[in-house]
mmCIF file of C-alpha atoms in Angstrom:
data_model
loop_
_atom_site.group_PDB
_atom_site.id
_atom_site.type_symbol
_atom_site.label_atom_id
_atom_site.label_comp_id
_atom_site.label_asym_id
_atom_site.label_seq_id
_atom_site.Cartn_x
_atom_site.Cartn_y
_atom_site.Cartn_z
ATOM 1 C CA MET A 1312 62.324 -52.477 27.642
ATOM 2 C CA HIS A 1313 63.477 -56.030 26.604
ATOM 3 C CA HIS A 1314 65.878 -58.372 28.010
ATOM 4 C CA LEU A 1315 68.939 -56.284 27.531
ATOM 5 C CA LYS A 1316 67.937 -54.263 30.654
ATOM 6 C CA ARG A 1317 66.827 -57.103 32.517
ATOM 7 C CA THR A 1318 70.015 -58.896 32.414
ATOM 8 C CA LEU A 1319 72.389 -55.975 32.168
ATOM 9 C CA ALA A 1320 73.498 -56.534 35.967
ATOM 10 C CA GLU A 1321 74.193 -60.159 35.307
ATOM 11 C CA SER A 1322 76.540 -59.170 32.501
ATOM 12 C CA THR A 1323 78.350 -56.642 35.072
ATOM 13 C CA SER A 1324 78.694 -59.209 37.832
ATOM 14 C CA LYS A 1325 80.247 -61.907 35.587
ATOM 15 C CA LEU A 1326 82.631 -59.411 33.909
ATOM 16 C CA ALA A 1327 83.625 -58.168 37.355
ATOM 17 C CA SER A 1328 84.352 -61.402 38.846
ATOM 18 C CA LYS A 1329 86.952 -62.028 36.044
ATOM 19 C CA SER A 1330 88.654 -58.636 36.149
ATOM 20 C CA THR A 1331 92.554 -58.651 36.988
ATOM 21 C CA GLY A 1332 92.147 -56.980 40.358
ATOM 22 C CA GLU A 1333 90.736 -53.738 39.027
ATOM 23 C CA ASN A 1334 87.604 -52.961 40.988
ATOM 24 C CA ILE A 1335 84.804 -51.835 38.347
ATOM 25 C CA ARG A 1336 82.487 -50.305 40.867
ATOM 26 C CA GLY A 1337 84.857 -49.956 43.776
ATOM 27 C CA GLY A 1338 86.293 -46.880 45.645
ATOM 28 C CA ILE A 1339 87.261 -43.674 43.877
ATOM 29 C CA SER A 1340 91.020 -43.418 42.822
ATOM 30 C CA THR A 1341 93.150 -40.636 43.572
ATOM 31 C CA VAL A 1342 92.900 -39.705 40.029
ATOM 32 C CA LYS A 1343 89.202 -39.459 40.216
ATOM 33 C CA GLU A 1344 89.140 -37.488 43.372
ATOM 34 C CA LYS A 1345 91.337 -34.757 42.075
ATOM 35 C CA LEU A 1346 89.569 -34.779 39.038
ATOM 36 C CA SER A 1347 86.276 -34.283 40.561
ATOM 37 C CA LYS A 1348 87.483 -31.143 42.212
ATOM 38 C CA MET A 1349 88.189 -29.674 38.709
ATOM 39 C CA SER A 1350 84.912 -30.709 37.249
ATOM 40 C CA SER A 1351 81.219 -29.389 37.767
ATOM 41 C CA PRO A 1352 78.624 -31.902 39.117
ATOM 42 C CA LYS A 1353 77.057 -32.139 35.609
ATOM 43 C CA ASP A 1354 80.475 -33.024 34.039
ATOM 44 C CA THR A 1355 80.894 -35.879 36.601
ATOM 45 C CA GLU A 1356 77.482 -37.086 36.168
ATOM 46 C CA ILE A 1357 77.858 -37.500 32.110
ATOM 47 C CA ARG A 1358 81.251 -39.279 32.650
ATOM 48 C CA ARG A 1359 79.254 -41.754 35.135
ATOM 49 C CA LYS A 1360 76.447 -41.931 32.469
ATOM 50 C CA LEU A 1361 78.940 -43.549 30.073
ATOM 51 C CA ASN A 1362 79.985 -46.063 32.945
ATOM 52 C CA ALA A 1363 76.348 -46.769 33.613
ATOM 53 C CA TRP A 1364 75.559 -47.321 29.909
ATOM 54 C CA PHE A 1365 78.557 -49.729 29.473
ATOM 55 C CA PRO A 1366 79.219 -50.983 33.324
ATOM 56 C CA ASN A 1367 82.376 -52.948 32.458
ATOM 57 C CA THR A 1368 84.191 -49.767 31.493
ATOM 58 C CA LEU A 1369 86.868 -48.244 33.481
ATOM 59 C CA ASN A 1370 87.858 -44.452 33.118
ATOM 60 C CA PRO A 1371 89.124 -42.935 30.933
ATOM 61 C CA VAL A 1372 87.098 -45.220 28.672
ATOM 62 C CA ILE A 1373 88.933 -46.546 25.475
ATOM 63 C CA PHE A 1374 86.842 -47.732 22.518
ATOM 64 C CA SER A 1375 88.173 -49.885 19.722
ATOM 65 C CA ALA A 1376 87.015 -48.654 16.287
ATOM 66 C CA PRO A 1377 85.193 -51.131 13.993
ATOM 67 C CA MET A 1378 87.479 -51.908 11.326
ATOM 68 C CA ALA A 1379 86.562 -53.703 8.379
ATOM 69 C CA GLY A 1380 88.647 -56.837 7.955
ATOM 70 C CA TYR A 1381 90.514 -56.325 11.309
ATOM 71 C CA SER A 1382 88.014 -55.812 14.157
ATOM 72 C CA ASN A 1383 86.806 -59.408 15.079
ATOM 73 C CA GLY A 1384 84.992 -60.620 17.904
ATOM 74 C CA LEU A 1385 87.932 -61.880 19.781
ATOM 75 C CA LEU A 1386 89.579 -58.379 19.673
ATOM 76 C CA ALA A 1387 86.336 -56.797 20.784
ATOM 77 C CA ALA A 1388 85.968 -59.204 23.678
ATOM 78 C CA GLU A 1389 89.494 -58.685 24.983
ATOM 79 C CA VAL A 1390 89.373 -54.853 24.795
ATOM 80 C CA SER A 1391 86.074 -54.802 26.828
ATOM 81 C CA LYS A 1392 87.648 -57.335 29.396
ATOM 82 C CA ALA A 1393 90.187 -54.928 29.967
ATOM 83 C CA GLY A 1394 87.742 -52.288 31.044
ATOM 84 C CA GLY A 1395 87.495 -50.602 27.399
ATOM 85 C CA PHE A 1396 84.806 -51.000 24.965
ATOM 86 C CA GLY A 1397 85.510 -53.278 21.822
ATOM 87 C CA THR A 1398 83.541 -53.275 18.511
ATOM 88 C CA ILE A 1399 83.111 -55.526 15.550
ATOM 89 C CA GLN A 1400 82.560 -54.235 12.096
ATOM 90 C CA ALA A 1401 79.694 -55.640 10.258
ATOM 91 C CA GLY A 1402 80.180 -54.265 6.915
ATOM 92 C CA TYR A 1403 77.983 -52.399 4.426
ATOM 93 C CA ASN A 1404 76.632 -54.713 2.044
ATOM 94 C CA PHE A 1405 73.617 -56.630 3.127
ATOM 95 C CA THR A 1406 72.392 -57.921 0.087
ATOM 96 C CA PRO A 1407 70.766 -61.509 0.068
ATOM 97 C CA THR A 1408 73.795 -62.896 -1.294
ATOM 98 C CA SER A 1409 76.276 -60.937 0.808
ATOM 99 C CA PRO A 1410 78.030 -63.016 3.665
ATOM 100 C CA SER A 1411 77.755 -59.969 6.036
ATOM 101 C CA LEU A 1412 75.248 -61.134 8.435
ATOM 102 C CA SER A 1413 76.392 -64.794 8.624
ATOM 103 C CA ASN A 1414 79.796 -63.217 9.380
ATOM 104 C CA LEU A 1415 78.730 -61.114 11.786
ATOM 105 C CA THR A 1416 76.970 -63.767 13.766
ATOM 106 C CA LYS A 1417 80.101 -65.871 13.840
ATOM 107 C CA GLU A 1418 81.830 -62.841 15.486
ATOM 108 C CA LEU A 1419 78.991 -62.272 17.860
ATOM 109 C CA VAL A 1420 79.380 -65.994 18.884
ATOM 110 C CA SER A 1421 83.119 -65.704 19.113
ATOM 111 C CA ALA A 1422 82.984 -62.656 21.336
ATOM 112 C CA ARG A 1423 80.371 -64.441 23.776
ATOM 113 C CA GLN A 1424 82.643 -67.459 23.977
ATOM 114 C CA ALA A 1425 85.725 -65.044 24.873
ATOM 115 C CA LEU A 1426 83.703 -63.383 27.279
ATOM 116 C CA ASP A 1427 82.701 -66.348 28.926
ATOM 117 C CA LEU A 1428 78.953 -65.778 28.401
ATOM 118 C CA SER A 1429 78.075 -68.553 26.422
ATOM 119 C CA GLU A 1430 76.109 -70.110 29.293
ATOM 120 C CA TYR A 1431 74.207 -66.818 29.574
ATOM 121 C CA PRO A 1432 72.642 -66.323 26.317
ATOM 122 C CA LEU A 1433 70.285 -63.509 27.360
ATOM 123 C CA THR A 1434 73.097 -61.547 28.992
ATOM 124 C CA PRO A 1435 73.955 -58.565 26.551
ATOM 125 C CA LEU A 1436 77.490 -58.463 25.115
ATOM 126 C CA PRO A 1437 79.431 -55.492 26.437
ATOM 127 C CA ILE A 1438 80.698 -54.686 22.831
ATOM 128 C CA GLY A 1439 79.513 -52.802 20.003
ATOM 129 C CA VAL A 1440 78.560 -53.625 16.232
ATOM 130 C CA GLY A 1441 79.713 -51.110 13.494
ATOM 131 C CA PHE A 1442 77.712 -50.479 10.256
ATOM 132 C CA VAL A 1443 78.483 -48.524 7.362
ATOM 133 C CA ILE A 1444 75.241 -47.259 6.187
ATOM 134 C CA CYS A 1445 75.954 -45.771 2.651
ATOM 135 C CA HIS A 1446 74.283 -48.845 0.995
ATOM 136 C CA ALA A 1447 70.511 -48.936 0.454
ATOM 137 C CA SER A 1448 70.653 -52.682 1.499
ATOM 138 C CA PHE A 1449 71.382 -51.564 4.939
ATOM 139 C CA PHE A 1450 68.101 -50.113 5.239
ATOM 140 C CA SER A 1451 66.102 -52.582 3.173
ATOM 141 C CA SER A 1452 67.276 -55.442 4.984
ATOM 142 C CA PHE A 1453 67.232 -53.736 8.651
ATOM 143 C CA GLU A 1454 63.968 -54.867 9.916
ATOM 144 C CA LYS A 1455 64.011 -58.586 8.575
ATOM 145 C CA GLY A 1456 67.550 -59.242 8.437
ATOM 146 C CA ILE A 1457 70.012 -57.161 10.676
ATOM 147 C CA LEU A 1458 67.896 -56.390 13.748
ATOM 148 C CA PRO A 1459 66.770 -60.076 14.527
ATOM 149 C CA VAL A 1460 70.553 -60.738 14.455
ATOM 150 C CA LEU A 1461 71.237 -58.054 16.823
ATOM 151 C CA GLN A 1462 68.288 -58.825 18.840
ATOM 152 C CA GLU A 1463 69.558 -62.572 19.368
ATOM 153 C CA HIS A 1464 73.089 -61.663 20.294
ATOM 154 C CA SER A 1465 72.443 -58.337 22.322
ATOM 155 C CA PRO A 1466 75.614 -56.219 21.947
ATOM 156 C CA GLN A 1467 75.148 -53.173 23.938
ATOM 157 C CA ALA A 1468 75.789 -50.580 21.271
ATOM 158 C CA ILE A 1469 75.473 -49.937 17.562
ATOM 159 C CA TRP A 1470 77.887 -47.766 15.804
ATOM 160 C CA LEU A 1471 76.646 -46.022 12.663
ATOM 161 C CA PHE A 1472 78.711 -44.124 10.008
ATOM 162 C CA GLY A 1473 78.775 -43.327 6.386
ATOM 163 C CA ALA A 1474 75.047 -42.495 5.482
ATOM 164 C CA ASP A 1475 74.350 -41.327 2.106
ATOM 165 C CA PRO A 1476 72.742 -37.848 2.481
ATOM 166 C CA GLN A 1477 69.876 -39.138 0.935
ATOM 167 C CA PHE A 1478 69.028 -41.575 3.726
ATOM 168 C CA ILE A 1479 69.454 -38.869 6.346
ATOM 169 C CA ALA A 1480 67.198 -36.455 4.310
ATOM 170 C CA ASP A 1481 64.195 -38.888 3.833
ATOM 171 C CA GLY A 1482 64.218 -39.953 7.501
ATOM 172 C CA SER A 1483 65.736 -43.397 7.012
ATOM 173 C CA VAL A 1484 68.655 -42.931 9.401
ATOM 174 C CA ARG A 1485 66.362 -41.360 11.965
ATOM 175 C CA GLY A 1486 64.073 -44.397 11.784
ATOM 176 C CA VAL A 1487 66.611 -47.044 12.326
ATOM 177 C CA ILE A 1488 67.855 -45.082 15.378
ATOM 178 C CA GLU A 1489 64.532 -45.292 16.922
ATOM 179 C CA ARG A 1490 63.918 -48.881 16.162
ATOM 180 C CA MET A 1491 67.426 -49.567 17.790
ATOM 181 C CA HIS A 1492 66.159 -47.679 20.883
ATOM 182 C CA ASP A 1493 62.946 -49.564 21.037
ATOM 183 C CA SER A 1494 65.224 -52.704 21.048
ATOM 184 C CA GLY A 1495 67.291 -51.488 24.017
ATOM 185 C CA PHE A 1496 70.617 -50.552 22.013
ATOM 186 C CA MET A 1497 72.625 -47.434 22.635
ATOM 187 C CA VAL A 1498 73.426 -45.792 19.509
ATOM 188 C CA MET A 1499 76.867 -44.431 18.479
ATOM 189 C CA TYR A 1500 77.188 -42.080 15.550
ATOM 190 C CA GLN A 1501 80.536 -41.272 13.732
ATOM 191 C CA VAL A 1502 80.760 -37.753 12.215
ATOM 192 C CA GLY A 1503 83.336 -35.484 11.037
ATOM 193 C CA THR A 1504 82.043 -31.892 11.046
ATOM 194 C CA VAL A 1505 79.827 -29.847 13.746
ATOM 195 C CA ALA A 1506 76.797 -29.850 11.054
ATOM 196 C CA SER A 1507 77.029 -33.653 10.864
ATOM 197 C CA ALA A 1508 77.094 -33.966 14.668
ATOM 198 C CA ARG A 1509 74.225 -31.588 14.977
ATOM 199 C CA GLN A 1510 72.201 -33.840 12.540
ATOM 200 C CA ALA A 1511 73.266 -36.899 14.510
ATOM 201 C CA VAL A 1512 71.683 -35.519 17.654
ATOM 202 C CA MET A 1513 68.589 -34.539 16.040
ATOM 203 C CA ASP A 1514 68.168 -38.117 14.644
ATOM 204 C CA GLY A 1515 68.430 -39.377 18.361
ATOM 205 C CA ALA A 1516 72.164 -40.573 18.502
ATOM 206 C CA ASP A 1517 73.150 -41.308 22.268
ATOM 207 C CA ILE A 1518 77.185 -41.018 21.614
ATOM 208 C CA ILE A 1519 78.510 -38.725 19.154
ATOM 209 C CA VAL A 1520 82.015 -40.026 17.799
ATOM 210 C CA ALA A 1521 83.802 -36.706 16.751
ATOM 211 C CA GLN A 1522 86.393 -38.103 14.302
ATOM 212 C CA GLY A 1523 89.016 -35.692 13.275
ATOM 213 C CA VAL A 1524 90.923 -35.965 9.959
ATOM 214 C CA ASP A 1525 94.067 -37.323 11.494
ATOM 215 C CA ALA A 1526 92.000 -40.600 11.645
ATOM 216 C CA GLY A 1527 92.691 -43.747 9.304
ATOM 217 C CA GLY A 1528 90.375 -45.190 6.956
ATOM 218 C CA HIS A 1529 87.205 -43.663 5.808
ATOM 219 C CA GLN A 1530 86.040 -40.286 7.220
ATOM 220 C CA PHE A 1531 84.597 -36.821 6.113
ATOM 221 C CA ALA A 1532 86.454 -35.516 3.059
ATOM 222 C CA ALA A 1533 86.307 -31.855 4.452
ATOM 223 C CA GLY A 1534 86.676 -31.768 8.278
ATOM 224 C CA ALA A 1535 89.074 -30.770 10.984
ATOM 225 C CA GLY A 1536 91.385 -32.309 13.452
ATOM 226 C CA VAL A 1537 90.145 -33.274 16.958
ATOM 227 C CA VAL A 1538 91.936 -30.270 18.611
ATOM 228 C CA SER A 1539 89.005 -27.921 17.119
ATOM 229 C CA LEU A 1540 86.417 -30.387 16.238
ATOM 230 C CA VAL A 1541 85.573 -31.801 19.784
ATOM 231 C CA PRO A 1542 85.543 -28.415 21.547
ATOM 232 C CA GLU A 1543 83.353 -27.074 18.738
ATOM 233 C CA VAL A 1544 80.984 -30.146 18.693
ATOM 234 C CA VAL A 1545 80.627 -29.893 22.696
ATOM 235 C CA GLU A 1546 80.102 -26.234 22.478
ATOM 236 C CA MET A 1547 77.194 -26.837 19.955
ATOM 237 C CA LEU A 1548 75.452 -29.334 22.163
ATOM 238 C CA GLU A 1549 75.625 -27.080 25.136
ATOM 239 C CA ARG A 1550 74.286 -24.090 23.000
ATOM 240 C CA GLU A 1551 71.624 -25.887 20.910
ATOM 241 C CA PHE A 1552 70.574 -28.822 22.875
ATOM 242 C CA PRO A 1553 70.628 -27.820 26.366
ATOM 243 C CA ALA A 1554 67.948 -30.374 27.270
ATOM 244 C CA ARG A 1555 70.046 -33.104 25.857
ATOM 245 C CA LYS A 1556 73.563 -32.070 26.992
ATOM 246 C CA GLU A 1557 73.275 -34.578 29.940
ATOM 247 C CA GLU A 1558 71.937 -37.397 27.633
ATOM 248 C CA VAL A 1559 74.450 -37.128 24.735
ATOM 249 C CA VAL A 1560 78.011 -38.022 25.258
ATOM 250 C CA VAL A 1561 80.733 -37.097 22.967
ATOM 251 C CA VAL A 1562 83.835 -39.210 22.497
ATOM 252 C CA ALA A 1563 87.047 -38.344 20.193
ATOM 253 C CA ALA A 1564 88.563 -40.176 17.290
ATOM 254 C CA GLY A 1565 91.459 -39.691 14.795
ATOM 255 C CA GLY A 1566 95.206 -39.721 15.314
ATOM 256 C CA ILE A 1567 94.746 -41.035 19.134
ATOM 257 C CA SER A 1568 97.365 -43.817 19.630
ATOM 258 C CA ASP A 1569 98.443 -43.533 23.346
ATOM 259 C CA GLY A 1570 97.588 -42.398 26.600
ATOM 260 C CA ARG A 1571 98.982 -38.693 26.004
ATOM 261 C CA GLY A 1572 96.238 -38.552 23.170
ATOM 262 C CA VAL A 1573 93.723 -40.026 25.373
ATOM 263 C CA ALA A 1574 94.466 -37.336 28.044
ATOM 264 C CA GLY A 1575 94.522 -34.757 25.254
ATOM 265 C CA ALA A 1576 90.935 -35.816 24.055
ATOM 266 C CA LEU A 1577 89.590 -35.695 27.580
ATOM 267 C CA ALA A 1578 90.955 -32.013 27.932
ATOM 268 C CA LEU A 1579 89.327 -31.026 24.792
ATOM 269 C CA GLY A 1580 85.754 -31.873 26.327
ATOM 270 C CA ALA A 1581 85.444 -35.451 25.200
ATOM 271 C CA GLU A 1582 84.451 -38.113 27.765
ATOM 272 C CA ALA A 1583 86.324 -40.809 26.129
ATOM 273 C CA ALA A 1584 88.618 -41.708 23.057
ATOM 274 C CA VAL A 1585 88.573 -44.123 20.239
ATOM 275 C CA MET A 1586 91.621 -45.905 18.902
ATOM 276 C CA GLY A 1587 91.962 -47.682 15.644
ATOM 277 C CA THR A 1588 95.184 -47.843 14.294
ATOM 278 C CA ARG A 1589 96.882 -48.768 17.447
ATOM 279 C CA PHE A 1590 94.589 -51.924 17.621
ATOM 280 C CA LEU A 1591 95.666 -52.862 14.259
ATOM 281 C CA VAL A 1592 98.599 -54.363 15.720
ATOM 282 C CA ALA A 1593 96.785 -55.916 18.575
ATOM 283 C CA LYS A 1594 97.718 -59.703 18.461
ATOM 284 C CA GLU A 1595 93.800 -60.655 18.387
ATOM 285 C CA ALA A 1596 93.220 -58.561 15.328
ATOM 286 C CA SER A 1597 92.855 -59.911 11.922
ATOM 287 C CA THR A 1598 95.670 -58.063 10.433
ATOM 288 C CA PRO A 1599 97.854 -60.225 8.190
ATOM 289 C CA GLU A 1600 101.644 -60.538 9.273
ATOM 290 C CA PHE A 1601 102.835 -58.324 6.150
ATOM 291 C CA ARG A 1602 100.443 -55.412 6.993
ATOM 292 C CA ARG A 1603 101.497 -55.458 10.792
ATOM 293 C CA LYS A 1604 105.109 -55.121 9.542
ATOM 294 C CA LEU A 1605 104.228 -52.128 7.313
ATOM 295 C CA LEU A 1606 102.305 -50.361 10.118
ATOM 296 C CA LEU A 1607 105.200 -50.866 12.555
ATOM 297 C CA GLU A 1608 107.741 -49.709 10.160
ATOM 298 C CA THR A 1609 106.038 -46.496 9.300
ATOM 299 C CA SER A 1610 107.052 -43.366 10.988
ATOM 300 C CA ASP A 1611 106.291 -39.749 10.694
ATOM 301 C CA GLY A 1612 102.610 -40.394 10.259
ATOM 302 C CA GLY A 1613 101.339 -36.936 8.781
ATOM 303 C CA ALA A 1614 103.690 -37.174 5.983
ATOM 304 C CA SER A 1615 103.819 -41.025 5.483
ATOM 305 C CA THR A 1616 100.195 -41.368 5.192
ATOM 306 C CA VAL A 1617 97.529 -39.467 2.643
ATOM 307 C CA LYS A 1618 93.990 -38.504 2.721
ATOM 308 C CA THR A 1619 92.275 -39.091 -0.581
ATOM 309 C CA THR A 1620 89.416 -40.826 -2.662
ATOM 310 C CA PHE A 1621 92.365 -42.420 -4.697
ATOM 311 C CA HIS A 1622 92.706 -45.606 -2.434
ATOM 312 C CA ASP A 1623 89.068 -46.408 -3.295
ATOM 313 C CA ASP A 1624 89.461 -45.969 -7.070
ATOM 314 C CA ILE A 1625 92.441 -48.316 -7.238
ATOM 315 C CA GLN A 1626 90.517 -51.090 -5.181
ATOM 316 C CA GLY A 1627 87.312 -50.515 -6.911
ATOM 317 C CA THR A 1628 85.450 -49.681 -3.634
ATOM 318 C CA THR A 1629 83.534 -46.890 -5.286
ATOM 319 C CA ASN A 1630 80.296 -47.423 -3.196
ATOM 320 C CA TRP A 1631 81.204 -44.393 -0.944
ATOM 321 C CA PRO A 1632 79.184 -41.064 -1.175
ATOM 322 C CA LYS A 1633 81.336 -38.123 -2.612
ATOM 323 C CA LEU A 1634 81.175 -36.764 1.221
ATOM 324 C CA TYR A 1635 83.735 -39.082 2.347
ATOM 325 C CA ASP A 1636 87.385 -40.131 1.568
ATOM 326 C CA GLY A 1637 90.028 -42.058 3.568
ATOM 327 C CA ARG A 1638 93.429 -42.061 4.744
ATOM 328 C CA ALA A 1639 96.366 -44.727 4.213
ATOM 329 C CA ILE A 1640 99.736 -45.099 4.195
ATOM 330 C CA ARG A 1641 101.434 -43.744 0.980
ATOM 331 C CA GLY A 1642 102.385 -46.914 -1.053
ATOM 332 C CA SER A 1643 103.585 -47.645 -4.636
ATOM 333 C CA SER A 1644 100.343 -47.312 -6.113
ATOM 334 C CA TYR A 1645 99.727 -43.793 -4.631
ATOM 335 C CA GLU A 1646 103.369 -42.664 -5.512
ATOM 336 C CA ASP A 1647 102.769 -43.745 -8.952
ATOM 337 C CA HIS A 1648 99.502 -41.721 -9.028
ATOM 338 C CA ALA A 1649 101.117 -38.782 -7.709
ATOM 339 C CA LYS A 1650 103.802 -38.906 -10.585
ATOM 340 C CA GLY A 1651 100.855 -38.819 -12.915
ATOM 341 C CA LEU A 1652 100.389 -42.472 -13.659
ATOM 342 C CA PRO A 1653 96.842 -42.950 -15.445
ATOM 343 C CA LEU A 1654 94.485 -44.500 -13.213
ATOM 344 C CA GLU A 1655 93.686 -47.501 -15.739
ATOM 345 C CA GLU A 1656 97.413 -48.396 -15.998
ATOM 346 C CA ASN A 1657 97.693 -48.150 -11.889
ATOM 347 C CA VAL A 1658 94.661 -50.326 -11.617
ATOM 348 C CA LYS A 1659 96.161 -52.836 -14.030
ATOM 349 C CA LEU A 1660 99.506 -52.742 -11.848
ATOM 350 C CA PHE A 1661 97.562 -53.031 -8.715
ATOM 351 C CA ASN A 1662 95.536 -56.210 -9.783
ATOM 352 C CA GLU A 1663 98.859 -57.864 -11.567
ATOM 353 C CA ALA A 1664 100.681 -57.392 -8.086
ATOM 354 C CA LYS A 1665 97.675 -58.747 -6.138
ATOM 355 C CA GLU A 1666 97.330 -61.968 -8.400
ATOM 356 C CA ALA A 1667 101.204 -62.512 -7.950
ATOM 357 C CA GLY A 1668 101.177 -62.325 -4.188
ATOM 358 C CA ASP A 1669 103.230 -58.954 -4.347
ATOM 359 C CA ASN A 1670 102.149 -56.952 -1.352
ATOM 360 C CA SER A 1671 104.108 -53.742 -2.534
ATOM 361 C CA ARG A 1672 100.859 -51.996 -3.779
ATOM 362 C CA VAL A 1673 98.482 -52.777 -1.168
ATOM 363 C CA VAL A 1674 96.281 -50.166 0.502
ATOM 364 C CA MET A 1675 96.953 -49.834 4.136
ATOM 365 C CA TRP A 1676 94.380 -47.837 5.998
ATOM 366 C CA SER A 1677 96.112 -46.034 8.685
ATOM 367 C CA GLY A 1678 95.669 -43.079 10.750
ATOM 368 C CA THR A 1679 98.664 -40.248 11.498
ATOM 369 C CA GLY A 1680 99.217 -42.026 14.701
ATOM 370 C CA VAL A 1681 100.900 -44.822 12.972
ATOM 371 C CA GLY A 1682 104.250 -43.312 13.795
ATOM 372 C CA LEU A 1683 103.420 -44.072 17.572
ATOM 373 C CA LEU A 1684 103.178 -47.642 17.029
ATOM 374 C CA ARG A 1685 106.290 -49.644 18.660
ATOM 375 C CA LYS A 1686 105.133 -53.204 19.059
ATOM 376 C CA GLU A 1687 102.530 -55.762 18.750
ATOM 377 C CA GLN A 1688 100.452 -56.311 22.102
ATOM 378 C CA PRO A 1689 97.681 -58.311 23.282
ATOM 379 C CA ALA A 1690 94.826 -55.888 23.188
ATOM 380 C CA GLY A 1691 93.880 -56.036 26.913
ATOM 381 C CA GLU A 1692 97.423 -55.084 27.536
ATOM 382 C CA ILE A 1693 97.057 -52.131 25.134
ATOM 383 C CA VAL A 1694 93.860 -51.025 26.923
ATOM 384 C CA ARG A 1695 95.527 -51.028 30.359
ATOM 385 C CA GLU A 1696 98.557 -49.513 29.389
ATOM 386 C CA VAL A 1697 97.051 -46.491 27.491
ATOM 387 C CA ARG A 1698 94.478 -46.058 30.393
ATOM 388 C CA GLU A 1699 97.545 -45.956 32.961
ATOM 389 C CA VAL A 1700 99.560 -43.423 30.807
ATOM 390 C CA ALA A 1701 96.466 -41.286 30.258
ATOM 391 C CA LYS A 1702 95.836 -41.124 34.075
ATOM 392 C CA GLN A 1703 99.608 -40.332 34.903
ATOM 393 C CA ARG A 1704 99.520 -37.808 32.292
ATOM 394 C CA ILE A 1705 96.420 -35.995 33.815
ATOM 395 C CA MET A 1706 98.075 -36.312 37.333
ATOM 396 C CA PHE A 1707 101.397 -34.701 35.944
ATOM 397 C CA LEU A 1708 99.292 -31.693 34.298
ATOM 398 C CA GLN A 1709 97.359 -31.197 37.628
ATOM 399 C CA GLN A 1710 100.461 -31.354 39.882
ATOM 400 C CA THR A 1711 102.431 -29.111 37.585
ATOM 401 C CA PHE A 1712 100.133 -26.287 36.722
ATOM 402 C CA LEU A 1713 97.471 -26.345 39.421
#
């Protein structure tokens, strides 16, 4: 395999030397010792496989979601420096006039600087890059545009989501995954149903991101919450792909905003957890102040957010296949829509407010976990806090019920 494999140890050593006292490879903690007694050897091996793929990570592993407009290189780097795994969102439009690739390059350079790896250009970056693959331009520009950028900057993982069914049926998705594997990248694939998880495994994905309907932003229009989705995906893997069960890792996403949610995800059978909404209020995120304020003031996340295609209609982002919709905070535009205001009039009000600098009608993508946000924090602090609370919760449950 190319230089990603050859320089992985260098990356691990560099990051380990800059950790804040947490031993990435060191002795097994009390939590791990107790958990190992509850787990089969195969379960433990799978958990360690995730750490082997991403040596900077500490258990339980916390991923930051690749959120368009918010997940920048600095945020990804700070998540990874704290023992999580950060991601950048590259976008969906890769036509020749699109700035997506130049913006991605800029964020990858920023991440390398933040990780203090600028002097080690061949060292893989312990972060991931997310792509929304609903647009034909992703596939048409992949070989000569996207792949060279990824090979030059060497993120450890690529996160795929949003494929138009035609790109799955014609083998385009599988072909891209094969090329990514040829270049040494791990491939994460975000799904929302058992059927889509099955297809992702068949297409060669290494990590299945099982996203429940509590998630913010775009997702499968028809799906389930993580409480039923994750166990069913895990069971499907065990039953239908026994030879690959030890090669494919399932991580949970959707509505997870704190350590209690992470502990719950692990109990459901996931090997790690993804948080998106929580990182929107990280200090490093590219989230405007008025949006941070809205997120922190929103409570009762299930009632104050809504899952619908309306938000794309009002913004004019209608490139998404019908398979997908999105969850956002209920704002003035949606409330008017619910009262019966015609879309054309609503769009007019939306655009007028935008031109006037009035933020009252903005679309703010958010998961139901928004009601658990309490304050802005540095990304690394979020990762460490959530990880510690998850460990404490697991210990408490074990001591109380076993």
